[in-house]
XYZ file of C-alpha atoms in Angstrom:
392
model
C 0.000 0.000 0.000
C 1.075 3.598 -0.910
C 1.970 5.785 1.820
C 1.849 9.606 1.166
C 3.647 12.036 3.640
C 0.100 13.609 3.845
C -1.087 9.755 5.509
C 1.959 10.383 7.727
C 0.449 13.524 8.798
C -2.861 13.090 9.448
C -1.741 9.655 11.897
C 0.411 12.019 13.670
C -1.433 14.188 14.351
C -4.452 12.546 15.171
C -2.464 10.787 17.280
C -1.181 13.434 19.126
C -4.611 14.914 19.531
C -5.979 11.510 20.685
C -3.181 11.786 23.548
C -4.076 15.362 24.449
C -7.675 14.390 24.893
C -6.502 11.747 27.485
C -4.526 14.305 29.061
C -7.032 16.676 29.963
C -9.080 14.160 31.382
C -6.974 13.144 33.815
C -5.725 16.668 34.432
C -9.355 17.247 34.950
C -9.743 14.586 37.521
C -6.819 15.738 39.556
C -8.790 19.364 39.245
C -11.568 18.072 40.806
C -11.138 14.690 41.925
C -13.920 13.793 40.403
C -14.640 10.838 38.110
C -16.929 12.723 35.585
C -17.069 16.278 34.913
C -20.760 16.009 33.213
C -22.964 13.066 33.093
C -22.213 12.592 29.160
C -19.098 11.390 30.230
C -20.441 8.561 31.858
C -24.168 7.978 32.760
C -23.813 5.214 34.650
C -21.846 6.621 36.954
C -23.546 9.825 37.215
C -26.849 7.793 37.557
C -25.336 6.308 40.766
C -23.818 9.091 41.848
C -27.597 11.750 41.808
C -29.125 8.460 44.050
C -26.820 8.540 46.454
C -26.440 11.796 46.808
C -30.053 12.094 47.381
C -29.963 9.044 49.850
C -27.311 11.334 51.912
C -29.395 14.232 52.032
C -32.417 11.791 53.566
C -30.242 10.325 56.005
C -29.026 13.581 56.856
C -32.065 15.129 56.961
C -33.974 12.252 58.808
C -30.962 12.309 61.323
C -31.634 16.279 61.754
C -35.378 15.679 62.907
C -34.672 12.917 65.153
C -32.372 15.332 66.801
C -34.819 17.863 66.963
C -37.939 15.315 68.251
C -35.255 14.116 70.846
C -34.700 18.071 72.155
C -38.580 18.686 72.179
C -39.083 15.419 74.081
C -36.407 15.865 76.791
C -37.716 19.052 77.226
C -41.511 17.705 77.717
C -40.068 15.177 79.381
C -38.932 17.497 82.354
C -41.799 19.371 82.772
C -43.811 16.215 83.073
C -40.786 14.844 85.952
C -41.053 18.386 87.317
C -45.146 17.784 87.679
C -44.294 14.342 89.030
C -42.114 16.347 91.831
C -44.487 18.417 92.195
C -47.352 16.124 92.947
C -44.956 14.364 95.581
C -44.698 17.798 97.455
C -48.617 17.858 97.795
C -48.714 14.120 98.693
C -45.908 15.288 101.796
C -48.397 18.437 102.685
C -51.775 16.220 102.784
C -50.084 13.329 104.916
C -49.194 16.024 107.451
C -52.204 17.411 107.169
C -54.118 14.623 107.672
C -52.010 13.054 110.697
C -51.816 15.964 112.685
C -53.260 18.447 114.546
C -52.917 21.740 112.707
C -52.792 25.519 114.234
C -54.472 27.945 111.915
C -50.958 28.857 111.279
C -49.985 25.444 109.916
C -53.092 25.308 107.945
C -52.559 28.540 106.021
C -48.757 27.252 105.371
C -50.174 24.189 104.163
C -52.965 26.382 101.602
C -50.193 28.515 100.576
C -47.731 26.120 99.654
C -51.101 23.461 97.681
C -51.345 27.265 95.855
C -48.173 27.380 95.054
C -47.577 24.114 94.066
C -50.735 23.785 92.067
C -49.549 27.227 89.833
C -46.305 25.641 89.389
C -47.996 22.858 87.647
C -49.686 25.464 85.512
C -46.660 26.885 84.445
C -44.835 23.583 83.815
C -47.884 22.629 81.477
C -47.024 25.988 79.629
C -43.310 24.900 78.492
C -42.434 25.730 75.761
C -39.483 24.730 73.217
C -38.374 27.455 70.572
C -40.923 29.798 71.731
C -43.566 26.562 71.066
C -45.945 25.371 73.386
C -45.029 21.500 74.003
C -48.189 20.394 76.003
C -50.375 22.920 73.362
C -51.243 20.207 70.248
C -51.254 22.207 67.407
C -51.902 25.416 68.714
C -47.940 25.974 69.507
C -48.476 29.262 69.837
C -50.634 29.648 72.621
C -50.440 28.140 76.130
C -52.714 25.482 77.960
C -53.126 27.647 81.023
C -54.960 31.114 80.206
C -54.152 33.989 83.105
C -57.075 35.149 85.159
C -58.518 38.436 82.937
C -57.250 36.916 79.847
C -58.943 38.519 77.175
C -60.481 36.852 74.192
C -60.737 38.974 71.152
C -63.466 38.909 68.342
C -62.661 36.256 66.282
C -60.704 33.801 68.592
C -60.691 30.500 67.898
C -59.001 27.381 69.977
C -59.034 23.700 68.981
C -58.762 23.168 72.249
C -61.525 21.681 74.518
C -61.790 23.732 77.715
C -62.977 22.995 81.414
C -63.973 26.061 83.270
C -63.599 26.160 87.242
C -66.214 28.665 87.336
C -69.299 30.095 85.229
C -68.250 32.899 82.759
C -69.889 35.445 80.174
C -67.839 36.023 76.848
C -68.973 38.222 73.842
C -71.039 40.502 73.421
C -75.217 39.566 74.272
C -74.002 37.811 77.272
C -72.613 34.051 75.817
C -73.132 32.246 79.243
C -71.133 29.071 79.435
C -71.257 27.166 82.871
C -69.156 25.647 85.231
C -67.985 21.906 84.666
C -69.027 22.379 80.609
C -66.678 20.465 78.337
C -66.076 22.271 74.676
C -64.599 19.861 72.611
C -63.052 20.026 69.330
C -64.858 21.379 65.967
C -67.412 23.301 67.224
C -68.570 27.296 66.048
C -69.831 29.397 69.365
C -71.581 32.221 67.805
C -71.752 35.954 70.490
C -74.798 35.637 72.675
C -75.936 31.858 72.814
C -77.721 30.842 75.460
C -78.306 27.175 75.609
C -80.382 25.114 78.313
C -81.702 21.577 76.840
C -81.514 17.929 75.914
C -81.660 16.673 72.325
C -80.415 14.892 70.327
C -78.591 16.433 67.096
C -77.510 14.713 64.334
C -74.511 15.842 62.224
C -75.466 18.960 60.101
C -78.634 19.533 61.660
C -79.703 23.584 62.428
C -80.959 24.516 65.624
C -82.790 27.304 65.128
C -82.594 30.639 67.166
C -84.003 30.528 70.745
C -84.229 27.055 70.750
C -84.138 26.007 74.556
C -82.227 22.427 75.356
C -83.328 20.994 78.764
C -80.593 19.045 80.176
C -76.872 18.609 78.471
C -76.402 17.446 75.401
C -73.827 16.049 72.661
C -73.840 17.998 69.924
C -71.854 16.159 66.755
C -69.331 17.922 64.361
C -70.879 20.238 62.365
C -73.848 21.042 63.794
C -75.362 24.967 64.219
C -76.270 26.739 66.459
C -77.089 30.053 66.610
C -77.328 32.995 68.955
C -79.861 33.457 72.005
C -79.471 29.347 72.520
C -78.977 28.368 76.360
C -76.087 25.587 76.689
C -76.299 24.050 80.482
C -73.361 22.378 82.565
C -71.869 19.115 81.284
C -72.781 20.006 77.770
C -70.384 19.023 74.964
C -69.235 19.880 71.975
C -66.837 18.700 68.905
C -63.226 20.155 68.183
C -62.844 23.924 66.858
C -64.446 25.668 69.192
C -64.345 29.742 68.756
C -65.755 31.798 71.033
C -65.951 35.656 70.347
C -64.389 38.912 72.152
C -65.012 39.185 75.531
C -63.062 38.444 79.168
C -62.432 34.979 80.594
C -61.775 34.767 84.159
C -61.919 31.573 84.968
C -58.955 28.874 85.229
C -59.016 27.206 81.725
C -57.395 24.639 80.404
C -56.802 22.783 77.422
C -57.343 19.570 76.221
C -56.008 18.173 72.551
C -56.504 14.623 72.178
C -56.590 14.222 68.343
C -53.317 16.714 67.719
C -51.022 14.636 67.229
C -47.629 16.573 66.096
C -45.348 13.927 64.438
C -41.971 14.053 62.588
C -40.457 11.769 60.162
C -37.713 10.039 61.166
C -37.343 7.660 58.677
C -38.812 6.737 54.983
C -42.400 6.689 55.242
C -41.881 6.338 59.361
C -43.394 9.052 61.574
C -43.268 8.977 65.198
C -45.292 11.666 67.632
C -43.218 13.531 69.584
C -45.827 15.832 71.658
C -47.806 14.740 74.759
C -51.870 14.805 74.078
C -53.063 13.015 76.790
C -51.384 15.142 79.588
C -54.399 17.300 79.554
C -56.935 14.323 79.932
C -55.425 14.183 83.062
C -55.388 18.095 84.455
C -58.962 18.563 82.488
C -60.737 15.028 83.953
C -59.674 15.423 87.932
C -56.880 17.744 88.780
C -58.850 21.043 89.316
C -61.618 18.684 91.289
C -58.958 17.056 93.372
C -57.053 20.556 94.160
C -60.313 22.744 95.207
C -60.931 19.411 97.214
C -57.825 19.204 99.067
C -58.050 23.161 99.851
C -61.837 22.973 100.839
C -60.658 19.689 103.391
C -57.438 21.356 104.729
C -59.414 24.231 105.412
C -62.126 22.510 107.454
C -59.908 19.973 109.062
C -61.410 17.444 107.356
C -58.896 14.492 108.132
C -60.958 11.799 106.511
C -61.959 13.682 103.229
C -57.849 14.390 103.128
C -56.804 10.780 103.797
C -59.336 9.832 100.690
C -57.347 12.785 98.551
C -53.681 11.276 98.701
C -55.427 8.485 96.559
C -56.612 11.091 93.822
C -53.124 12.289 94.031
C -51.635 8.974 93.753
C -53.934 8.613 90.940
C -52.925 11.043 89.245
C -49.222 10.482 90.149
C -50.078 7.056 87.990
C -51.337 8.377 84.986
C -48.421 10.975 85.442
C -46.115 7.916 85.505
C -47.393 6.452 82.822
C -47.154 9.670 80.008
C -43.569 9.489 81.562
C -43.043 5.715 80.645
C -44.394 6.323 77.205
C -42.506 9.370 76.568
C -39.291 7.502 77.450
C -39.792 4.494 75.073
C -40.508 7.202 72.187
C -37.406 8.935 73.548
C -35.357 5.472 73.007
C -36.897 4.654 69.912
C -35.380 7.948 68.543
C -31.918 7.902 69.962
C -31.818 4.276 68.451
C -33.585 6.134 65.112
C -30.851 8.944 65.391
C -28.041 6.711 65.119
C -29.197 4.119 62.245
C -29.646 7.520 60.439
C -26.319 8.668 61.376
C -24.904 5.093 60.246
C -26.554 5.082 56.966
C -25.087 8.703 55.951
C -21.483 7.747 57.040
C -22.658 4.647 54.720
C -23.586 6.323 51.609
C -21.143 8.898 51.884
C -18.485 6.623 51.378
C -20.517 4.600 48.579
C -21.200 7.846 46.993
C -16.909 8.735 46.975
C -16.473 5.279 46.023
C -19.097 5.995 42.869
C -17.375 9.517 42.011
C -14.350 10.249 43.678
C -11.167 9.576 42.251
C -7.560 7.685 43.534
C -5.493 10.356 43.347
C -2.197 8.510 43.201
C -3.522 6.407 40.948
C -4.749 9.168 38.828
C -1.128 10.666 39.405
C 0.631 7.789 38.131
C -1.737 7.717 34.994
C -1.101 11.545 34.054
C 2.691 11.131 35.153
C 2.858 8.389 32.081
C 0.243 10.009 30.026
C 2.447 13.177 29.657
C 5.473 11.168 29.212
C 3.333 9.658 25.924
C 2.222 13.233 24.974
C 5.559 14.377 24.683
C 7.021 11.449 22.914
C 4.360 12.390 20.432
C 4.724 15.795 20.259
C 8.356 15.081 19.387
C 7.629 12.416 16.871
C 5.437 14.816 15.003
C 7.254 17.334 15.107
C 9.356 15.221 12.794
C 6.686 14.353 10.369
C 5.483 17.039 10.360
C 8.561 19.389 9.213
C 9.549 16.724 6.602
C 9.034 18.630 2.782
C 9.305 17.117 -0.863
C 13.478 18.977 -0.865
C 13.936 16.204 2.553
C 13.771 13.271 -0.432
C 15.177 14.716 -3.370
């Protein structure tokens, strides 16, 4: 076969260009110690690469909420072992009121420290984490214990049911709610209702205005019920409750079974990380069993007081209990927080395995790809001068 110096050339020079390509690869890879520098280069490997990279950023991200859960939860967690203390200290005061003779000195140190105590409960069921409410369900932004004189303004609304120690008017046209009435979750208070019967309403049913109810009643989600309607003690009502401008006086306190606040910790794995059944407790028998231990220790009332350290140790119970359950949640997650933790450090390295160069292997490989570059380069620069005078 005829071989032109042209033929000699071109091979040259491709050749040389062929060996420059190959350079700047690997000089790219030492740039960046990447693999790839775009996925055209290799698909496969950038493929792999955009999973795992998005598995890291789960992991990491799952690992940040358990981590966050775990801080809400220790700090629910001691304001429900504060309670429990707290409890104890009334437990001490009613044994030594109720096994000893008391002066009217050591009764009003007795009162004043069951007042005490009982506030401090209050304010220990208004923690709050990062300026939100932890004992609150959804309504983070509010606390379960309102101040005396709190004042409701037009338009309030709580999901919150509420117990009231005491009767209280709210809204203008005199909205009369009584003491011992339960407002439960879902429910529209219009300004002025009066309500004072017993019947039965099924869901979406209108009640209409003046409408008198004899005894209490259960009124479903969704029903209405307008102004000038008379609701009596013991009445309830379903989640949503808003009740207009006015002042509250009473003690009030919420209740939010149903508001579950949950985060993911895992894929597709939530886990709730706020207390809802604390209030059962506070709301069902703790106001009761306080105004009862004040109204015994005030009379002297030994045997009423021997029958109240059982309320308290009932209490103390169910106490114990959100405290169990709020521990195994809290082990759950620290056993959560570091298979997440594991998994990252696991992908991490798959995903440097997938991308990320050897750099002294990469070294070696540019070390003898330049040697081969300028062996070329100096071979074609032979060819390349060569004209027809070189043969003649």
């Amino acid at each position: 076969m005829r071989v032109t110096n042209n033929m000699i050339q071109y091979g040259s020079l491709n050749a040389l260009y062929n060996n420059t390509e190959q350079l700047d690869t690997l000089f790219t890879q030492m740039s960046t110690l990447k693999k790839i520098d775009s996925p055209s280069d290799d698909p496969i490997i950038a493929g792999r690469a955009l999973k795992l990279r998005i598995d890291v950023n789960e992991a990491g991200q799952f690992e940040e909420n358990t981590k966050e859960a775990l801080s809400w939860m220790e700090v629910s967690d001691g304001a429900i072992s504060n309670i429990e203390d707290i409890l104890k200290g009334i437990k001490t005061r009613l044994n030594q009121a109720s096994t000893s003779t008391l002066t009217q000195e050591d009764k009003e140190k007795i009162l004043a420290d069951i007042n005490q105590l009982s506030e401090q409960i209050k304010d220990e069921l208004n923690t709050s984490y990062a300026g939100r409410h932890v004992f609150s369900g959804y309504k983070i932004d509010q606390p379960v214990y309102f101040d005396v004189d709190t004042v409701l303004e037009n338009d309030t609304s709580n999901v919150l049911d509420i117990k009231l120690s005491k009767d209280m008017t709210v809204g203008a046209g005199g909205l009369t709610i009584n003491k011992d009435m339960v407002l439960a979750e879902d429910m529209l208070v219009g300004p002025g209702m009066l309500v004072t019967g017993s019947t039965s309403y099924a869901e979406g049913d209108v009640i209409p205005a003046g409408t008198t109810i004899t005894a209490p009643t259960t009124f479903p989600e969704g029903a209405v019920i307008p102004a000038d309607t008379f609701i009596p003690a013991q009445t309830d009502f379903t989640a949503g409750t808003t009740i207009p401008g006015g002042t509250a006086n009473p003690d009030v306190v919420g209740k939010t079974q149903g508001q579950d606040i949950k985060y993911e910790i895992g894929s597709g794995i939530q886990l709730e990380i706020n207390e809802t059944k604390l209030s059962d407790i506070f709301v069902g028998n703790y106001e009761k069993v306080i105004e009862d231990i004040l109204n015994a220790v005030e009379n002297d009332d030994e045997e009423k007081l021997s029958a109240l350290i059982e309320d308290v140790d009932s209490v103390m119970s169910d106490i114990s209990e959100r405290m169990a359950d709020g521990g195994s949640r809290q082990v759950r997650l620290e056993m959560t927080s570091i298979q997440m933790a594991d998994e990252q450090t696991t992908f991490t390295e798959l995903l440097s395995e997938t991308e990320d160069i050897d750099l002294e292997e990469v070294y070696v490989q540019y070390s003898s790809q330049m040697m081969v570059y300028q062996s070329a380069l100096k071979a074609s620069s032979q060819v390349v001068v060569n004209t027809l005078a070189d043969y003649i």
